PDB file of C-alpha atoms and ligand atoms in Angstrom:
ATOM      1  CA  MET A   1       0.000   0.000   0.000  1.00  0.00           C
ATOM      2  CA  SER A   2       1.290   3.497  -0.754  1.00  0.00           C
ATOM      3  CA  THR A   3       2.051   5.876   2.096  1.00  0.00           C
ATOM      4  CA  PRO A   4      -0.133   8.929   2.848  1.00  0.00           C
ATOM      5  CA  ALA A   5       2.696  11.144   1.531  1.00  0.00           C
ATOM      6  CA  GLU A   6       2.929   9.202  -1.741  1.00  0.00           C
ATOM      7  CA  GLU A   7      -0.830   9.443  -2.213  1.00  0.00           C
ATOM      8  CA  LEU A   8      -0.992  13.117  -1.313  1.00  0.00           C
ATOM      9  CA  PHE A   9       1.972  14.368  -3.338  1.00  0.00           C
ATOM     10  CA  GLY A  10       1.359  12.030  -6.295  1.00  0.00           C
ATOM     11  CA  PRO A  11       3.633  13.071  -9.189  1.00  0.00           C
ATOM     12  CA  ARG A  12       5.225  15.686  -6.899  1.00  0.00           C
ATOM     13  CA  TYR A  13       6.404  13.038  -4.432  1.00  0.00           C
ATOM     14  CA  PRO A  14      10.020  12.946  -5.729  1.00  0.00           C
ATOM     15  CA  GLY A  15      10.427  16.664  -4.900  1.00  0.00           C
ATOM     16  CA  ALA A  16       9.066  16.111  -1.392  1.00  0.00           C
ATOM     17  CA  ALA A  17      11.370  13.089  -0.923  1.00  0.00           C
ATOM     18  CA  GLN A  18      14.365  15.189  -2.052  1.00  0.00           C
ATOM     19  CA  TYR A  19      13.452  17.815   0.569  1.00  0.00           C
ATOM     20  CA  VAL A  20      13.154  15.156   3.293  1.00  0.00           C
ATOM     21  CA  GLU A  21      16.617  13.842   2.322  1.00  0.00           C
ATOM     22  CA  LEU A  22      17.978  17.373   2.548  1.00  0.00           C
ATOM     23  CA  LEU A  23      16.508  17.792   6.049  1.00  0.00           C
ATOM     24  CA  ALA A  24      17.862  14.411   7.163  1.00  0.00           C
ATOM     25  CA  ASP A  25      21.338  15.197   5.824  1.00  0.00           C
ATOM     26  CA  ARG A  26      22.291  18.917   5.739  1.00  0.00           C
ATOM     27  CA  GLY A  27      19.432  19.874   8.069  1.00  0.00           C
ATOM     28  CA  VAL A  28      20.872  17.658  10.807  1.00  0.00           C
ATOM     29  CA  THR A  29      24.545  18.515  10.097  1.00  0.00           C
ATOM     30  CA  TRP A  30      23.782  22.236  10.278  1.00  0.00           C
ATOM     31  CA  GLY A  31      21.837  21.770  13.527  1.00  0.00           C
ATOM     32  CA  LEU A  32      18.408  22.762  12.122  1.00  0.00           C
ATOM     33  CA  ILE A  33      16.829  19.358  12.692  1.00  0.00           C
ATOM     34  CA  GLY A  34      17.421  17.175  15.754  1.00  0.00           C
ATOM     35  CA  PRO A  35      18.873  13.745  14.894  1.00  0.00           C
ATOM     36  CA  ARG A  36      15.916  12.080  16.627  1.00  0.00           C
ATOM     37  CA  GLU A  37      13.514  13.819  14.235  1.00  0.00           C
ATOM     38  CA  VAL A  38      14.898  12.021  11.188  1.00  0.00           C
ATOM     39  CA  GLU A  39      12.594   9.018  11.442  1.00  0.00           C
ATOM     40  CA  ARG A  40       9.510  11.222  11.774  1.00  0.00           C
ATOM     41  CA  LEU A  41      10.263  13.887   9.165  1.00  0.00           C
ATOM     42  CA  TRP A  42       7.322  12.864   6.975  1.00  0.00           C
ATOM     43  CA  ASP A  43       4.641  12.619   9.679  1.00  0.00           C
ATOM     44  CA  ARG A  44       5.658  15.234  12.167  1.00  0.00           C
ATOM     45  CA  HIS A  45       7.051  17.858   9.809  1.00  0.00           C
ATOM     46  CA  VAL A  46       6.065  17.492   6.131  1.00  0.00           C
ATOM     47  CA  LEU A  47       2.505  16.160   6.537  1.00  0.00           C
ATOM     48  CA  ASN A  48       1.915  18.422   9.537  1.00  0.00           C
ATOM     49  CA  SER A  49       2.922  21.417   7.363  1.00  0.00           C
ATOM     50  CA  VAL A  50       0.679  20.555   4.423  1.00  0.00           C
ATOM     51  CA  ALA A  51      -2.311  20.123   6.752  1.00  0.00           C
ATOM     52  CA  LEU A  52      -2.655  23.880   6.092  1.00  0.00           C
ATOM     53  CA  SER A  53      -3.256  23.319   2.396  1.00  0.00           C
ATOM     54  CA  ASP A  54      -7.078  23.116   2.490  1.00  0.00           C
ATOM     55  CA  LEU A  55      -7.185  26.501   4.253  1.00  0.00           C
ATOM     56  CA  ILE A  56      -5.229  28.281   1.491  1.00  0.00           C
ATOM     57  CA  PRO A  57      -7.199  29.545  -1.535  1.00  0.00           C
ATOM     58  CA  ALA A  58      -5.891  28.792  -5.034  1.00  0.00           C
ATOM     59  CA  GLY A  59      -3.284  31.215  -6.350  1.00  0.00           C
ATOM     60  CA  SER A  60      -2.543  32.798  -2.942  1.00  0.00           C
ATOM     61  CA  THR A  61       0.588  34.629  -1.970  1.00  0.00           C
ATOM     62  CA  VAL A  62       1.838  32.987   1.232  1.00  0.00           C
ATOM     63  CA  ALA A  63       4.419  34.162   3.770  1.00  0.00           C
ATOM     64  CA  ASP A  64       5.970  31.571   6.093  1.00  0.00           C
ATOM     65  CA  ILE A  65       7.141  33.570   9.112  1.00  0.00           C
ATOM     66  CA  GLY A  66      10.075  32.028  11.031  1.00  0.00           C
ATOM     67  CA  SER A  67      10.482  29.319   8.415  1.00  0.00           C
ATOM     68  CA  GLY A  68      13.513  27.655  10.077  1.00  0.00           C
ATOM     69  CA  ALA A  69      14.383  24.745   7.781  1.00  0.00           C
ATOM     70  CA  GLY A  70      11.406  25.543   5.509  1.00  0.00           C
ATOM     71  CA  LEU A  71       8.387  24.435   7.546  1.00  0.00           C
ATOM     72  CA  PRO A  72       5.603  24.835   6.594  1.00  0.00           C
ATOM     73  CA  GLY A  73       6.507  26.876   3.462  1.00  0.00           C
ATOM     74  CA  ILE A  74       8.580  24.403   1.431  1.00  0.00           C
ATOM     75  CA  PRO A  75       6.213  21.395   1.725  1.00  0.00           C
ATOM     76  CA  LEU A  76       3.303  23.715   0.827  1.00  0.00           C
ATOM     77  CA  ALA A  77       5.152  25.046  -2.237  1.00  0.00           C
ATOM     78  CA  LEU A  78       6.046  21.504  -3.321  1.00  0.00           C
ATOM     79  CA  LEU A  79       2.443  20.313  -2.982  1.00  0.00           C
ATOM     80  CA  ARG A  80       0.838  23.480  -4.391  1.00  0.00           C
ATOM     81  CA  PRO A  81       2.591  24.944  -7.476  1.00  0.00           C
ATOM     82  CA  ASP A  82      -0.221  27.527  -7.669  1.00  0.00           C
ATOM     83  CA  LEU A  83       1.154  29.349  -4.577  1.00  0.00           C
ATOM     84  CA  GLN A  84       3.775  32.110  -4.460  1.00  0.00           C
ATOM     85  CA  VAL A  85       5.631  31.495  -1.205  1.00  0.00           C
ATOM     86  CA  THR A  86       7.978  33.801   0.720  1.00  0.00           C
ATOM     87  CA  LEU A  87      10.079  32.219   3.462  1.00  0.00           C
ATOM     88  CA  LEU A  88      11.027  34.750   6.146  1.00  0.00           C
ATOM     89  CA  GLU A  89      13.863  33.724   8.437  1.00  0.00           C
ATOM     90  CA  PRO A  90      16.216  36.125  10.240  1.00  0.00           C
ATOM     91  CA  LEU A  91      18.955  33.666  11.284  1.00  0.00           C
ATOM     92  CA  LEU A  92      21.744  33.493   8.695  1.00  0.00           C
ATOM     93  CA  ARG A  93      22.473  29.759   8.878  1.00  0.00           C
ATOM     94  CA  ARG A  94      18.776  28.972   8.444  1.00  0.00           C
ATOM     95  CA  SER A  95      18.221  31.445   5.593  1.00  0.00           C
ATOM     96  CA  THR A  96      21.342  30.085   3.838  1.00  0.00           C
ATOM     97  CA  PHE A  97      19.927  26.562   4.163  1.00  0.00           C
ATOM     98  CA  LEU A  98      16.613  27.802   2.736  1.00  0.00           C
ATOM     99  CA  THR A  99      18.254  29.539  -0.236  1.00  0.00           C
ATOM    100  CA  GLN A 100      20.208  26.376  -1.080  1.00  0.00           C
ATOM    101  CA  ALA A 101      17.150  24.140  -0.618  1.00  0.00           C
ATOM    102  CA  VAL A 102      14.912  26.267  -2.851  1.00  0.00           C
ATOM    103  CA  ASP A 103      17.626  26.325  -5.517  1.00  0.00           C
ATOM    104  CA  GLU A 104      18.295  22.560  -5.361  1.00  0.00           C
ATOM    105  CA  LEU A 105      14.581  21.729  -5.395  1.00  0.00           C
ATOM    106  CA  GLY A 106      14.158  23.842  -8.537  1.00  0.00           C
ATOM    107  CA  ILE A 107      11.391  26.047  -7.114  1.00  0.00           C
ATOM    108  CA  THR A 108      13.047  29.486  -7.307  1.00  0.00           C
ATOM    109  CA  ASP A 109      10.290  30.638  -9.707  1.00  0.00           C
ATOM    110  CA  ARG A 110       7.670  30.479  -6.936  1.00  0.00           C
ATOM    111  CA  VAL A 111       9.555  30.514  -3.638  1.00  0.00           C
ATOM    112  CA  SER A 112      11.710  33.383  -2.377  1.00  0.00           C
ATOM    113  CA  VAL A 113      13.768  33.626   0.783  1.00  0.00           C
ATOM    114  CA  VAL A 114      13.941  36.818   2.832  1.00  0.00           C
ATOM    115  CA  ALA A 115      16.688  36.806   5.472  1.00  0.00           C
ATOM    116  CA  ALA A 116      14.947  39.132   7.913  1.00  0.00           C
ATOM    117  CA  SER A 117      12.633  39.367  10.884  1.00  0.00           C
ATOM    118  CA  ALA A 118       8.902  39.858  10.286  1.00  0.00           C
ATOM    119  CA  LYS A 119       9.200  43.120  12.235  1.00  0.00           C
ATOM    120  CA  ASN A 120      11.020  44.933   9.396  1.00  0.00           C
ATOM    121  CA  GLN A 121       8.730  43.921   6.528  1.00  0.00           C
ATOM    122  CA  HIS A 122       6.235  46.059   4.640  1.00  0.00           C
ATOM    123  CA  ALA A 123       4.896  43.479   2.175  1.00  0.00           C
ATOM    124  CA  SER A 124       1.329  42.159   2.112  1.00  0.00           C
ATOM    125  CA  PHE A 125       0.249  38.510   1.693  1.00  0.00           C
ATOM    126  CA  ASP A 126      -3.044  36.651   1.217  1.00  0.00           C
ATOM    127  CA  VAL A 127      -1.951  34.122   3.837  1.00  0.00           C
ATOM    128  CA  VAL A 128       0.549  34.661   6.664  1.00  0.00           C
ATOM    129  CA  ALA A 129       1.450  31.189   7.942  1.00  0.00           C
ATOM    130  CA  SER A 130       3.669  30.008  10.774  1.00  0.00           C
ATOM    131  CA  ARG A 131       4.576  26.928  12.768  1.00  0.00           C
ATOM    132  CA  ALA A 132       6.248  26.907  16.194  1.00  0.00           C
ATOM    133  CA  LEU A 133       6.938  30.652  15.918  1.00  0.00           C
ATOM    134  CA  ALA A 134       5.796  32.195  19.212  1.00  0.00           C
ATOM    135  CA  PRO A 135       2.796  32.385  21.576  1.00  0.00           C
ATOM    136  CA  LEU A 136      -0.261  33.610  19.649  1.00  0.00           C
ATOM    137  CA  GLY A 137      -0.320  37.125  21.150  1.00  0.00           C
ATOM    138  CA  ARG A 138       3.266  37.851  20.097  1.00  0.00           C
ATOM    139  CA  LEU A 139       2.836  36.093  16.744  1.00  0.00           C
ATOM    140  CA  VAL A 140      -0.151  38.309  15.905  1.00  0.00           C
ATOM    141  CA  GLY A 141       1.929  41.434  16.552  1.00  0.00           C
ATOM    142  CA  TRP A 142       4.432  40.255  13.929  1.00  0.00           C
ATOM    143  CA  CYS A 143       2.011  38.701  11.395  1.00  0.00           C
ATOM    144  CA  ALA A 144      -0.980  41.089  11.386  1.00  0.00           C
ATOM    145  CA  PRO A 145       0.845  43.951   9.596  1.00  0.00           C
ATOM    146  CA  LEU A 146       1.752  41.522   6.768  1.00  0.00           C
ATOM    147  CA  ARG A 147      -1.810  40.300   6.150  1.00  0.00           C
ATOM    148  CA  ALA A 148      -3.673  41.641   3.106  1.00  0.00           C
ATOM    149  CA  PRO A 149      -7.036  43.255   4.067  1.00  0.00           C
ATOM    150  CA  ASP A 150      -9.012  40.131   3.041  1.00  0.00           C
ATOM    151  CA  GLY A 151      -6.249  37.735   4.013  1.00  0.00           C
ATOM    152  CA  ALA A 152      -5.789  35.210   6.810  1.00  0.00           C
ATOM    153  CA  ILE A 153      -3.206  34.380   9.445  1.00  0.00           C
ATOM    154  CA  LEU A 154      -2.796  30.601   9.852  1.00  0.00           C
ATOM    155  CA  ALA A 155      -0.828  29.355  12.864  1.00  0.00           C
ATOM    156  CA  LEU A 156      -0.114  25.629  13.291  1.00  0.00           C
ATOM    157  CA  LYS A 157      -0.544  25.242  17.030  1.00  0.00           C
ATOM    158  CA  GLY A 158      -1.482  21.730  18.100  1.00  0.00           C
ATOM    159  CA  SER A 159      -3.260  21.142  21.412  1.00  0.00           C
ATOM    160  CA  SER A 160      -2.553  24.586  22.931  1.00  0.00           C
ATOM    161  CA  ALA A 161      -4.654  26.374  20.285  1.00  0.00           C
ATOM    162  CA  SER A 162      -7.818  27.194  22.285  1.00  0.00           C
ATOM    163  CA  ASP A 163      -5.881  28.321  25.374  1.00  0.00           C
ATOM    164  CA  GLU A 164      -3.688  30.559  23.240  1.00  0.00           C
ATOM    165  CA  VAL A 165      -6.726  32.163  21.587  1.00  0.00           C
ATOM    166  CA  GLN A 166      -8.163  32.978  25.026  1.00  0.00           C
ATOM    167  CA  ALA A 167      -4.869  34.363  26.277  1.00  0.00           C
ATOM    168  CA  ALA A 168      -4.526  36.571  23.172  1.00  0.00           C
ATOM    169  CA  ALA A 169      -8.084  38.001  23.321  1.00  0.00           C
ATOM    170  CA  SER A 170      -7.048  41.624  23.908  1.00  0.00           C
ATOM    171  CA  VAL A 171      -4.368  41.521  21.171  1.00  0.00           C
ATOM    172  CA  LEU A 172      -6.907  40.077  18.717  1.00  0.00           C
ATOM    173  CA  ARG A 173      -9.364  42.877  19.580  1.00  0.00           C
ATOM    174  CA  ARG A 174      -6.676  45.512  19.094  1.00  0.00           C
ATOM    175  CA  HIS A 175      -5.902  44.135  15.604  1.00  0.00           C
ATOM    176  CA  HIS A 176      -9.642  43.692  14.745  1.00  0.00           C
ATOM    177  CA  LEU A 177      -9.179  39.956  14.220  1.00  0.00           C
ATOM    178  CA  THR A 178     -11.508  37.057  14.910  1.00  0.00           C
ATOM    179  CA  ALA A 179     -10.162  33.553  15.586  1.00  0.00           C
ATOM    180  CA  SER A 180     -11.371  30.086  14.730  1.00  0.00           C
ATOM    181  CA  VAL A 181      -9.694  26.889  15.887  1.00  0.00           C
ATOM    182  CA  VAL A 182      -9.708  24.404  13.022  1.00  0.00           C
ATOM    183  CA  ALA A 183      -8.916  20.675  13.093  1.00  0.00           C
ATOM    184  CA  ALA A 184      -6.821  19.939  10.009  1.00  0.00           C
ATOM    185  CA  ARG A 185      -5.074  16.948   8.517  1.00  0.00           C
ATOM    186  CA  ALA A 186      -3.198  16.407   5.296  1.00  0.00           C
ATOM    187  CA  HIS A 187      -4.571  12.938   4.546  1.00  0.00           C
ATOM    188  CA  PRO A 188      -7.188  10.632   6.160  1.00  0.00           C
ATOM    189  CA  ARG A 189      -4.331   8.391   7.395  1.00  0.00           C
ATOM    190  CA  SER A 190      -2.097  11.197   8.734  1.00  0.00           C
ATOM    191  CA  GLU A 191      -2.073  12.744  12.218  1.00  0.00           C
ATOM    192  CA  PRO A 192      -4.592  15.562  12.768  1.00  0.00           C
ATOM    193  CA  THR A 193      -3.353  18.920  13.993  1.00  0.00           C
ATOM    194  CA  THR A 194      -4.903  22.170  15.152  1.00  0.00           C
ATOM    195  CA  VAL A 195      -4.683  25.469  13.321  1.00  0.00           C
ATOM    196  CA  VAL A 196      -5.638  28.921  14.542  1.00  0.00           C
ATOM    197  CA  ARG A 197      -7.167  30.868  11.662  1.00  0.00           C
ATOM    198  CA  LEU A 198      -7.432  34.641  12.066  1.00  0.00           C
ATOM    199  CA  VAL A 199      -9.358  36.910   9.713  1.00  0.00           C
ATOM    200  CA  SER A 200     -10.865  40.406   9.928  1.00  0.00           C
ATOM    201  CA  ALA A 201     -13.526  40.684  12.634  1.00  0.00           C
TER     202      ALA A 201
HETATM  203  C1  LIG B   1      11.129  27.131  16.674  1.00  0.00           C
HETATM  204  S1  LIG B   1      11.645  27.726  15.109  1.00  0.00           S
HETATM  205  C2  LIG B   1      10.419  27.006  14.048  1.00  0.00           C
HETATM  206  C3  LIG B   1      10.939  26.822  12.651  1.00  0.00           C
HETATM  207  C4  LIG B   1       9.917  26.186  11.670  1.00  0.00           C
HETATM  208  N1  LIG B   1       8.783  27.072  11.465  1.00  0.00           N
HETATM  209  C5  LIG B   1       9.464  24.837  12.134  1.00  0.00           C
HETATM  210  O1  LIG B   1       8.273  24.658  12.405  1.00  0.00           O
HETATM  211  O2  LIG B   1      10.319  23.924  12.247  1.00  0.00           O
HETATM  212  C6  LIG B   1      11.171  29.441  15.125  1.00  0.00           C
HETATM  213  C7  LIG B   1      11.843  30.248  14.017  1.00  0.00           C
HETATM  214  O3  LIG B   1      11.299  31.562  14.006  1.00  0.00           O
HETATM  215  C8  LIG B   1      12.340  32.481  13.733  1.00  0.00           C
HETATM  216  N2  LIG B   1      11.889  33.776  14.267  1.00  0.00           N
HETATM  217  C9  LIG B   1      11.845  34.170  15.557  1.00  0.00           C
HETATM  218  N3  LIG B   1      11.357  35.425  15.649  1.00  0.00           N
HETATM  219  C10 LIG B   1      11.070  35.836  14.380  1.00  0.00           C
HETATM  220  C11 LIG B   1      10.524  37.033  13.812  1.00  0.00           C
HETATM  221  N4  LIG B   1      10.201  38.093  14.577  1.00  0.00           N
HETATM  222  N5  LIG B   1      10.365  37.097  12.467  1.00  0.00           N
HETATM  223  C12 LIG B   1      10.687  36.026  11.684  1.00  0.00           C
HETATM  224  N6  LIG B   1      11.217  34.877  12.176  1.00  0.00           N
HETATM  225  C13 LIG B   1      11.400  34.780  13.503  1.00  0.00           C
HETATM  226  C14 LIG B   1      13.560  31.876  14.411  1.00  0.00           C
HETATM  227  O4  LIG B   1      14.769  32.336  13.848  1.00  0.00           O
HETATM  228  C15 LIG B   1      13.336  30.380  14.175  1.00  0.00           C
HETATM  229  O5  LIG B   1      13.981  29.930  13.011  1.00  0.00           O
END
C-alpha cells in the first residue's frame, strides 16, 4: 500500500522526498533538525505542514514567518505549485539553508527567501502562515501587519490552540481579528493537527 505522503503528493512526491533527504542530511549537520527527528520527518514535519493546504485559496501569496528549515513553506510550495511562497527567516544559517534548498529543489520561480525578521517587513500577503513561531499574542503582533485586508493568518498550534486564543483576546481585539480553531489533517491516514485561523472581525 502506498504511504499517505505518496498518495498526497502524487507526481510531486520525488520533490518532497528530495526535501526530506535534505533535512535528514544537511538539516541535521547544520543543527536545524534534531537527529531524533529524522525518522519522523514525513509525519511530524512534512505532513503536519501541508495540513494547512485546504485553508489556502488557489493562487494565494503565502508568507511563512520564522520558516527555520522551511516548515511549513517548502512542503506547501512543493504540494501546491499555484502558490507564491515567501520564506522569512532572520537567522543566517537557516536562511542560507533555505536559499540552497529552494535552488536545489528547482522552485526558485515560486519561492523566495527573505533573510529578515517579520518586524522589518512592509509586504502584504493573502496568507501569513507560521509553525512553532511564538505564543499567539506575540505572533499576531508580527504577522498582522503583513496580512492583506481580506487575508488570513494561519498558525499551526497543536493542542494549545484554544488556550492561546483565550490568552490573546485583547491583542486580537486591538488588531480587529476574529479567531477560529480548526482541526486539520493532510490525509485521512495522517495525524490531525490544530490550526488557529485569524481573519478580519
Ligand atoms: C522554533 S523555530 C520554528 C521553525 C519552523 N517554522 C518549524 O516549524 O520547524 C522558530 C523560528 O522563528 C524564527 N523567528 C523568531 N522570531 C522571528 C521574527 N520576529 N520574524 C521572523 N522569524 C522569527 C527563528 O529564527 C526560528 O527559526
